[in-house]
Tab-separated table of C-alpha atoms in Angstrom:
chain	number	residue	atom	x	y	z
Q	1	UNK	CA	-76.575	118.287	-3.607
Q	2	UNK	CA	-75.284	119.092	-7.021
Q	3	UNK	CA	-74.941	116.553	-9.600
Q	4	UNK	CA	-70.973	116.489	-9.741
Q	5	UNK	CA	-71.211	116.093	-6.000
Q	6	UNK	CA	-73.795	113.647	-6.257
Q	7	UNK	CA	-71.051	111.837	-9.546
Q	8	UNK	CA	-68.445	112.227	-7.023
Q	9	UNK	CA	-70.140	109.915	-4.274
Q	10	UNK	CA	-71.440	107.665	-6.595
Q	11	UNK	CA	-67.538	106.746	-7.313
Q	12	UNK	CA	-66.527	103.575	-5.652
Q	13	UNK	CA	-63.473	103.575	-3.487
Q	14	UNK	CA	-61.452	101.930	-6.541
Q	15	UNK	CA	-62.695	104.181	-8.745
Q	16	UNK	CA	-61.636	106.895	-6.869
Q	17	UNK	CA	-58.122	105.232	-6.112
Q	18	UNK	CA	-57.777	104.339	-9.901
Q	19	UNK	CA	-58.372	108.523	-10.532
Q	20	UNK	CA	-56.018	109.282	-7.886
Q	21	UNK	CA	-53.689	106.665	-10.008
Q	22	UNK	CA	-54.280	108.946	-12.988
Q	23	UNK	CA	-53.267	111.792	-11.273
Q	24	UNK	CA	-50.168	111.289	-8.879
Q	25	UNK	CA	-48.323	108.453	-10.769
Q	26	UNK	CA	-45.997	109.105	-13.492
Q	27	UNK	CA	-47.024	108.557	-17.144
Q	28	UNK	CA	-44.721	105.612	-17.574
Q	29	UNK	CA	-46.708	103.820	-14.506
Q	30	UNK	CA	-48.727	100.558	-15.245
Q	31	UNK	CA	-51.872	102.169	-14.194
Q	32	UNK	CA	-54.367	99.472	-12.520
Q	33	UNK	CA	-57.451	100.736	-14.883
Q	34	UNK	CA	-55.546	99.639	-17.657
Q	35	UNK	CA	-54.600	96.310	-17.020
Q	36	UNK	CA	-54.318	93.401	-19.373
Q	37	UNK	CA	-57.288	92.095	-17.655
Q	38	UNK	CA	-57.194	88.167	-16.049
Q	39	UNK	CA	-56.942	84.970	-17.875
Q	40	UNK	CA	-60.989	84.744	-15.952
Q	41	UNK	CA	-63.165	87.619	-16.246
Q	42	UNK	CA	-64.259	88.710	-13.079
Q	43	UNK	CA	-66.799	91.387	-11.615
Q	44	UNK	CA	-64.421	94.546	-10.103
Q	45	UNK	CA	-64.114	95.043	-6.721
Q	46	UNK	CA	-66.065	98.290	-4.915
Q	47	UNK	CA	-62.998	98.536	-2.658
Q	48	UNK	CA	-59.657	97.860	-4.093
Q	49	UNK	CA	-58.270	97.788	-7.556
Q	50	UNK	CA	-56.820	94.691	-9.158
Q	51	UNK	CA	-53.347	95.091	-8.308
Q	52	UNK	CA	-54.329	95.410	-4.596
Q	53	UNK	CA	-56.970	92.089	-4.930
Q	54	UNK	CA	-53.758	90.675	-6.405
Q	55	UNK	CA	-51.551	91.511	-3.408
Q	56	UNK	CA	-54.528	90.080	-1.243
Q	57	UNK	CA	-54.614	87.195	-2.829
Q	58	UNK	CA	-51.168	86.031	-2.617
Q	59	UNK	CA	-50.802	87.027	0.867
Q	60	UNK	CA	-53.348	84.835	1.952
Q	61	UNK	CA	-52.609	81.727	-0.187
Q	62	UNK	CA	-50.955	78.616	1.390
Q	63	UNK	CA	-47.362	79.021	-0.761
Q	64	UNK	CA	-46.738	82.097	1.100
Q	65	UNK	CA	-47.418	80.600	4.521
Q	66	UNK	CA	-44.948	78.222	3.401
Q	67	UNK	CA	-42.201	80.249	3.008
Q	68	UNK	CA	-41.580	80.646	6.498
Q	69	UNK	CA	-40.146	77.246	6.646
Q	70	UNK	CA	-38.243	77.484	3.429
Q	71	UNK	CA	-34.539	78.376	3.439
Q	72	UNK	CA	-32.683	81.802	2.146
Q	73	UNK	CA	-29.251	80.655	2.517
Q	74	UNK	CA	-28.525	78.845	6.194
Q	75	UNK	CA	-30.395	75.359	5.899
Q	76	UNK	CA	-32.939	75.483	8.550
Q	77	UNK	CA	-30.521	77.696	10.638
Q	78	UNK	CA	-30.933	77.423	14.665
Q	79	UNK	CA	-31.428	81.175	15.572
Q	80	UNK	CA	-34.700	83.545	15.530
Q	81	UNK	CA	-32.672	86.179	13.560
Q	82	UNK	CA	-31.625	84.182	10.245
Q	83	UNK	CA	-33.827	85.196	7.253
Q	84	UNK	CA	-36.051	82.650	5.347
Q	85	UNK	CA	-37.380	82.660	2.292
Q	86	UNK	CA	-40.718	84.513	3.429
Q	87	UNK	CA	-38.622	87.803	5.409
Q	88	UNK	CA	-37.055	87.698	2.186
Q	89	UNK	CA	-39.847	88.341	0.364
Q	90	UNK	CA	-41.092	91.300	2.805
Q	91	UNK	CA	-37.616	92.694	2.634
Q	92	UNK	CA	-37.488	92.608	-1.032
Q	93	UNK	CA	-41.106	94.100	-0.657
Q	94	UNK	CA	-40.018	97.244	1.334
Q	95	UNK	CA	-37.025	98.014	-0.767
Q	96	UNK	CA	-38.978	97.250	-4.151
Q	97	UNK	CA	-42.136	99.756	-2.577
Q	98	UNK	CA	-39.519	103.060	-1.801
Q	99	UNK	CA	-38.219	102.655	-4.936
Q	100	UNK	CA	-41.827	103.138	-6.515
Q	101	UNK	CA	-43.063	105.601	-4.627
Q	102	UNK	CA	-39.998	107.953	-5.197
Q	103	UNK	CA	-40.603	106.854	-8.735
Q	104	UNK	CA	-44.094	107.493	-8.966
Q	105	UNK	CA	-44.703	104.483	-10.045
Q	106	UNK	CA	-47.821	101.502	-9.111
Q	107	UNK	CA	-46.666	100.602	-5.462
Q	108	UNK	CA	-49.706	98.260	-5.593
Q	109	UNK	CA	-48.396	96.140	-8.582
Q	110	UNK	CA	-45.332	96.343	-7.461
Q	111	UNK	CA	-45.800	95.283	-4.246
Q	112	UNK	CA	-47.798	92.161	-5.580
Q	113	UNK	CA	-44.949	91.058	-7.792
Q	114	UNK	CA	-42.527	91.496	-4.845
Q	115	UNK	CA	-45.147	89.123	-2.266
Q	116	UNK	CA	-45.389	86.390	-5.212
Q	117	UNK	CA	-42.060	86.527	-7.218
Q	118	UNK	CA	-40.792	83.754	-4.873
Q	119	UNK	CA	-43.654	81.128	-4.148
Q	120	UNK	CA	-42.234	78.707	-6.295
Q	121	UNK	CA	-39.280	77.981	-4.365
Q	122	UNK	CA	-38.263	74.744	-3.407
Q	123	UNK	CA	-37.201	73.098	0.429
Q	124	UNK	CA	-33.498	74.263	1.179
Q	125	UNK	CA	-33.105	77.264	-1.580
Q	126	UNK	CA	-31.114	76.867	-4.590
Q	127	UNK	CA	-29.825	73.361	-3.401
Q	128	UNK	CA	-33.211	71.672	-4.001
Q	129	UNK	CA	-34.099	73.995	-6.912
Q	130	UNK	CA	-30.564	72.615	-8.949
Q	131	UNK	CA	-31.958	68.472	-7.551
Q	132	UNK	CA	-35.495	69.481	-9.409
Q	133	UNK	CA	-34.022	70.976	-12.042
Q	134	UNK	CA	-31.779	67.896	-12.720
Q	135	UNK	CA	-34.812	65.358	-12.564
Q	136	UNK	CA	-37.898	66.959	-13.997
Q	137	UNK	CA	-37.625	66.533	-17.646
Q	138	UNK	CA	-37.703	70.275	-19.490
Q	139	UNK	CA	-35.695	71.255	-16.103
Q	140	UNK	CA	-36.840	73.184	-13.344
Q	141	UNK	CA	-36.757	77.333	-12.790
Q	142	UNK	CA	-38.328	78.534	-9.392
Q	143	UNK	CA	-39.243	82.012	-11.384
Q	144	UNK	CA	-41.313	79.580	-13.557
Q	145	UNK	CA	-42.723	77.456	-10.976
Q	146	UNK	CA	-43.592	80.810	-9.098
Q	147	UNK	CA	-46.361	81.479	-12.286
Q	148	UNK	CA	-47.390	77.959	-12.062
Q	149	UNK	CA	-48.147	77.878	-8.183
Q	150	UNK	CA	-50.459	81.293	-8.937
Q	151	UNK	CA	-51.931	79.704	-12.587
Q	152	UNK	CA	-52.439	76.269	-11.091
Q	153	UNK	CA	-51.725	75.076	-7.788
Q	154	UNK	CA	-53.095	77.086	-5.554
Q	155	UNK	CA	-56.900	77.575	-4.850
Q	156	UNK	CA	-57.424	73.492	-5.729
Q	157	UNK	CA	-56.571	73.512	-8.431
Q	158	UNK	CA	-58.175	76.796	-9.715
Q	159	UNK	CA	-55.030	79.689	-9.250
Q	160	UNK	CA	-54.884	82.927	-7.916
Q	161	UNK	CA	-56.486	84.020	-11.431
Q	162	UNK	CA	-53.483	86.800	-11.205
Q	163	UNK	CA	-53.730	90.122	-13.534
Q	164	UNK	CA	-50.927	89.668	-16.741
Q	165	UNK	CA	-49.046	92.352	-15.112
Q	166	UNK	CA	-48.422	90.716	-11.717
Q	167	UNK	CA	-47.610	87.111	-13.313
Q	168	UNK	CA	-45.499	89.506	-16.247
Q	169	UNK	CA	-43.641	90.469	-12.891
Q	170	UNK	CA	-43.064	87.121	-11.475
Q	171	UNK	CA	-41.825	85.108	-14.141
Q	172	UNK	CA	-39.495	87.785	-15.288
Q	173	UNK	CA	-37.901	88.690	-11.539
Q	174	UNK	CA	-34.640	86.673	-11.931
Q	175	UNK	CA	-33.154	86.283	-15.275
Q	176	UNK	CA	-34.320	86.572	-19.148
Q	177	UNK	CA	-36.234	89.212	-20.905
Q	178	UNK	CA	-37.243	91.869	-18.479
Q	179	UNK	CA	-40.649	92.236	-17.123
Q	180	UNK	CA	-42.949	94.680	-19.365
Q	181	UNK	CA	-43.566	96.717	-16.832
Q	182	UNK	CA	-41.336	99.471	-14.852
Q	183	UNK	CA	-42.838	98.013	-11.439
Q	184	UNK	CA	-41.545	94.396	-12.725
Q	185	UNK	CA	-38.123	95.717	-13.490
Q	186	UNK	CA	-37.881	97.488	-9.819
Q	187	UNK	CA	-38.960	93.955	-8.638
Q	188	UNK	CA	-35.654	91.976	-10.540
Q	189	UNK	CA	-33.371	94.993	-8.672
Q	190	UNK	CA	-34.761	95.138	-5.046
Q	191	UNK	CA	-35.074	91.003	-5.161
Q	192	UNK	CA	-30.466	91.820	-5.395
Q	193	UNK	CA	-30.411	94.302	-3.322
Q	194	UNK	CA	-32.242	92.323	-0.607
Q	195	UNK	CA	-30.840	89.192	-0.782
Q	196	UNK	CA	-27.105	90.167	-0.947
Q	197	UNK	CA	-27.331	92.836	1.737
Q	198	UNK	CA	-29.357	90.046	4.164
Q	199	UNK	CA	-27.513	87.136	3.068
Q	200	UNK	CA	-24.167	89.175	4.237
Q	201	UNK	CA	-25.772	90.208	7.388
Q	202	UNK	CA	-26.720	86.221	8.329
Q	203	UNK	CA	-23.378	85.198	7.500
Q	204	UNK	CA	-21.715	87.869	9.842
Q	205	UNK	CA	-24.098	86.920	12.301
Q	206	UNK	CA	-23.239	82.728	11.719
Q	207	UNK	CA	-19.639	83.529	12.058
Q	208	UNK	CA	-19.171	82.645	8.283
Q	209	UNK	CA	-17.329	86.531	7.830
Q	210	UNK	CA	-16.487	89.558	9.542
Q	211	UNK	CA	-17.303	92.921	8.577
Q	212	UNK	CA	-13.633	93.543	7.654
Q	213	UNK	CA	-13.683	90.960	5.378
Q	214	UNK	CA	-16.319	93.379	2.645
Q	215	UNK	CA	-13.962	94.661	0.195
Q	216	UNK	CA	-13.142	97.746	0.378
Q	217	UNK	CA	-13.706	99.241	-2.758
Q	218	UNK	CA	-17.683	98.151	-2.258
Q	219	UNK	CA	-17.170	99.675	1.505
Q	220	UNK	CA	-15.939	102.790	0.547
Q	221	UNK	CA	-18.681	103.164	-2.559
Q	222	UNK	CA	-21.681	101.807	-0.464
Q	223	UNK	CA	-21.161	102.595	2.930
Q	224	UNK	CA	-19.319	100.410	6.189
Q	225	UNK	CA	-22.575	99.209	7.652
Q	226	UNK	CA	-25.804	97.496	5.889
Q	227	UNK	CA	-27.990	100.556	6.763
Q	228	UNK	CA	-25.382	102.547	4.812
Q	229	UNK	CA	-25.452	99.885	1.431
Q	230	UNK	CA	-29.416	99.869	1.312
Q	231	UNK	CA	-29.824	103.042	1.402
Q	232	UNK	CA	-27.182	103.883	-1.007
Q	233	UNK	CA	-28.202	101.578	-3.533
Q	234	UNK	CA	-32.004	102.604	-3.567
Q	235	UNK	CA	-30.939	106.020	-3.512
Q	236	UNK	CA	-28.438	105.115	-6.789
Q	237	UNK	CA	-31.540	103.243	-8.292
Q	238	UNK	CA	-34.017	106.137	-7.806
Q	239	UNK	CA	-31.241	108.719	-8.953
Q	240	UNK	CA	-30.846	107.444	-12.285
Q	241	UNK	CA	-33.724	105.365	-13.453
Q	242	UNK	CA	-34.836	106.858	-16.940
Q	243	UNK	CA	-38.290	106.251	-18.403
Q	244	UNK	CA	-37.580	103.352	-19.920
Q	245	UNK	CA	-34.642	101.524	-17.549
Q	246	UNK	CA	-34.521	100.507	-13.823
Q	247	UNK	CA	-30.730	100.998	-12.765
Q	248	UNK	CA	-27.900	102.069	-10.611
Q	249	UNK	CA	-25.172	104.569	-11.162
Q	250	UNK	CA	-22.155	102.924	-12.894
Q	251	UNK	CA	-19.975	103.197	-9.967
Q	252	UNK	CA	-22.799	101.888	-7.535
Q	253	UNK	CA	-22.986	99.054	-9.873
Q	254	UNK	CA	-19.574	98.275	-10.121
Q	255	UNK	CA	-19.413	98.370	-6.456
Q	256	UNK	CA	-22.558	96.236	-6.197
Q	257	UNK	CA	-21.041	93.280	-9.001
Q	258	UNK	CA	-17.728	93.475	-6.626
Q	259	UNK	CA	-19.629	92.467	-3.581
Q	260	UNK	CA	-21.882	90.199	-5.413
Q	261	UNK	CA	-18.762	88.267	-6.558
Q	262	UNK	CA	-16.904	88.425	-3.140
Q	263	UNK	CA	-20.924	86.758	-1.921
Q	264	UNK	CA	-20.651	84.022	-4.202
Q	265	UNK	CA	-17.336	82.971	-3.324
Q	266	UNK	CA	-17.374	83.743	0.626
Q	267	UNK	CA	-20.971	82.509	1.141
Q	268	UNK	CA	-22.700	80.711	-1.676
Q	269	UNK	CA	-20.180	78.101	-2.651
Q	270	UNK	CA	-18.852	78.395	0.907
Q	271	UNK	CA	-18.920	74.779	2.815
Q	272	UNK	CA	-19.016	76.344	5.881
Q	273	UNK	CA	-21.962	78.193	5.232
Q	274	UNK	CA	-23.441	74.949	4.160
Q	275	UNK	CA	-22.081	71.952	5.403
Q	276	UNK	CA	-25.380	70.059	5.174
Q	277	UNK	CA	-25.980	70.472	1.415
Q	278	UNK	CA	-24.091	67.463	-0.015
Q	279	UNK	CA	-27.094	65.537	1.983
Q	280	UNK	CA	-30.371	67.336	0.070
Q	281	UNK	CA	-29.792	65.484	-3.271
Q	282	UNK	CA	-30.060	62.388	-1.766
Q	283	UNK	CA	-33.298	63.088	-0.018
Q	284	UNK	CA	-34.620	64.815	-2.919
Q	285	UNK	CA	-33.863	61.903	-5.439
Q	286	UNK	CA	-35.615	59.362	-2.925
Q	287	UNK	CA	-38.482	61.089	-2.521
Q	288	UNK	CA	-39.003	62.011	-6.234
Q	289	UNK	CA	-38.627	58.087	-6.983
Q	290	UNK	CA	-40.639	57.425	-3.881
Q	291	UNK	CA	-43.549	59.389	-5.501
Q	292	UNK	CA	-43.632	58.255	-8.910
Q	293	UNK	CA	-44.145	54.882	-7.563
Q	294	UNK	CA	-48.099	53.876	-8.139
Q	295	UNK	CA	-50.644	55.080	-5.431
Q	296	UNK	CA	-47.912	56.824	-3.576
Q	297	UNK	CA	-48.441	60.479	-4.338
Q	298	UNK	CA	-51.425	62.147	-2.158
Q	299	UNK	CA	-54.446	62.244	-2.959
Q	300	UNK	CA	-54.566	65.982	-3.231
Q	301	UNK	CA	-52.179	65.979	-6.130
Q	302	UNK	CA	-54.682	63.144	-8.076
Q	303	UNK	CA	-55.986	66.116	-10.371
Q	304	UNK	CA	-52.786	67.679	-11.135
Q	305	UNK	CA	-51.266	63.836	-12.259
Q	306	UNK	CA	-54.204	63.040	-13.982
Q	307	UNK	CA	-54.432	66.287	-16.249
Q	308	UNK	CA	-50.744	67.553	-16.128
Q	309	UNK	CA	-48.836	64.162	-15.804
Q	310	UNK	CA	-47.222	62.054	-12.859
Q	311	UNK	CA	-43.746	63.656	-13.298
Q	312	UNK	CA	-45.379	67.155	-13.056
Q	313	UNK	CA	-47.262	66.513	-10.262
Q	314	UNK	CA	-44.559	65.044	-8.553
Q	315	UNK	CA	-42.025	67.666	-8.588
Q	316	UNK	CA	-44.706	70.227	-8.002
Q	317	UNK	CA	-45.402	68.429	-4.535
Q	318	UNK	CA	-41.572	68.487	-3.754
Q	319	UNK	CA	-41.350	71.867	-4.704
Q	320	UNK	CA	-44.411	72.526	-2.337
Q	321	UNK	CA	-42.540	70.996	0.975
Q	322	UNK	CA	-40.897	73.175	3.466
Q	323	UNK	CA	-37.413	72.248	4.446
Q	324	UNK	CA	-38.914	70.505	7.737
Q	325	UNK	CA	-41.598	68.410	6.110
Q	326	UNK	CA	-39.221	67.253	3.348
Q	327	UNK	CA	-36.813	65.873	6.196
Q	328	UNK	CA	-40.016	64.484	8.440
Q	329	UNK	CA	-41.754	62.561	4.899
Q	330	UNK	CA	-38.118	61.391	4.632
Q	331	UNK	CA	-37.484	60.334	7.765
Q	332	UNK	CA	-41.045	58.866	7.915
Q	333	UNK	CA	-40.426	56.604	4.962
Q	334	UNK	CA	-37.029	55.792	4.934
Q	335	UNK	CA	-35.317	55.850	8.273
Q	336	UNK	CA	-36.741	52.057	10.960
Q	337	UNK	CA	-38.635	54.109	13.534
Q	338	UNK	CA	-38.570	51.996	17.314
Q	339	UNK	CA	-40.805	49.544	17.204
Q	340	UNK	CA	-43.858	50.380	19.926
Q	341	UNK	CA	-46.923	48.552	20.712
């Protein structure tokens, strides 16, 4: 054996993936050997590079289990085909991965931003986020909460210990300065592209529109069918991204903003898409009182009040709850259960 064979075996398997980074991805890609590094040092991994222990890490923490309980749109919808909030994610996941790859960009980092950009999300989507939002003091922003669940909630305590690049990502997925990174940007697009192409699927499929009812200047632009409108507007994204912007083609985008607009008004501020709204305030409120009350919050939230504060602690355990515990603790505290001996 020669000695560059015997260099070349000697590699680890991240080594050798971080080379293969080197050499296949595009010079504007956030290459995983040169990451910002962790907020806690920590010995590298033989196998996988830090984006991919990233990725690991946040698909086996509890928030993302969560997420299967936590609403997209349809509160708690009756129906195996609705999305939630986790088939979000892996939908915004697949769309944000093609567009990297044909990009030749970090899949891996971009595929960790995608799995965490939404585990901050509160019970019953945007309703509860706007309740938080209105009690915490400073306001509430899932996006935000998102970094805090990875910095510290999860692990007891501890976080995920995230790279910069992947928490870069999550905080900066929604709205306000774009993330640093091309991968982070491609996350902010596919999370759109997901949501309103799924969202208009579950409301055809609730009865809440029709197919005819998709204008038809975004029908004839992006295609009759939601096949047709993904796949145009990844194709429009990968078309004419430059080196330094993430986009769409002008008239894809104008296309895109119509049906956006047509969402908001059909389906997001629709009441019968979501007739059982006006009640999540209400539960929220009690329950936020409920818990700043002394020696009501559990005992697994003790270190967070104690170091953080009692309001913070609070509204990041109502944050926590899926839509079905929120309405159980509820119904557990505040509604007379039969009496039984």
């Amino acid at each position: 054996m020669t000695a560059g064979e015997r260099t070349v075996r000697e590699r680890t398997v991240r080594e050798r993936t971080q080379q293969a980074e080197q050499m296949l991805l595009s010079p504007q890609a956030a290459l995983s050997q040169n990451t910002r590094g962790r907020e806690r040092a920590e010995p590298e991994c033989p196998l996988r590079t830090p984006y991919q222990r990233d990725r690991d890490r946040i698909l086996h923490c509890k928030a993302f289990r969560r997420l299967k309980h936590k609403t997209q749109v349809f509160l708690s919808p009756q129906g195996d085909h609705y999305r939630t909030r986790l088939t979000h994610t892996l939908e915004v996941s697949q769309i944000a991965r093609t567009i990297a790859r044909a990009l030749r960009l970090n899949e891996d980092l971009t595929e960790a931003i995608s799995l965490g950009h939404d585990l901050g999300h509160t019970p019953f989507g945007h309703a509860g986020e706007h309740v938080l939002d209105s009690l915490f003091p400073g306001g509430f922003r899932h996006y935000e909460q998102s970094v805090r669940v990875v910095e510290r909630l999860e692990n007891n305590g501890l976080g995920l210990n995230l790279t910069w690049e992947v928490r870069d990502g999550i905080l900066c997925h929604t709205r306000g300065k774009e993330a640093s990174t091309l991968e982070g940007r491609i996350v902010r697009l596919a999370d759109k592209i997901a949501y309103l192409n799924h969202d208009m699927d579950d409301a055809i499929r609730g009865g809440v529109l029709k197919e005819s009812d998709i204008p038809v200047q975004a029908a004839r632009v992006l295609g009759a069918t939601r096949t047709q409108r993904i796949d145009c507007m990844i194709r429009s994204v990968v078309e004419s991204s430059t080196e330094e912007e993430i986009r769409m083609q002008e008239e894809v985008q104008q296309a895109f903003d119509c049906l956006h607009e047509f969402m908001y008004q059909q389906v997001y501020l629709n009441s019968k898409a979501k007739p059982e709204e006006y009640k999540v305030p209400n539960m929220l409120v009690t329950l936020y009182g409920y818990y700043l009350s002394p020696g009501k919050l559990p005992e697994e939230m003790a270190q967070i009040a104690m170091e953080d504060g009692l309001q913070r602690a609070v509204c990041d355990y109502i944050a926590g709850m899926t839509d079905q515990f929120a309405v159980d603790t509820f119904r557990r505290l505040f509604i007379p259960q039969a009496w039984s001996q």
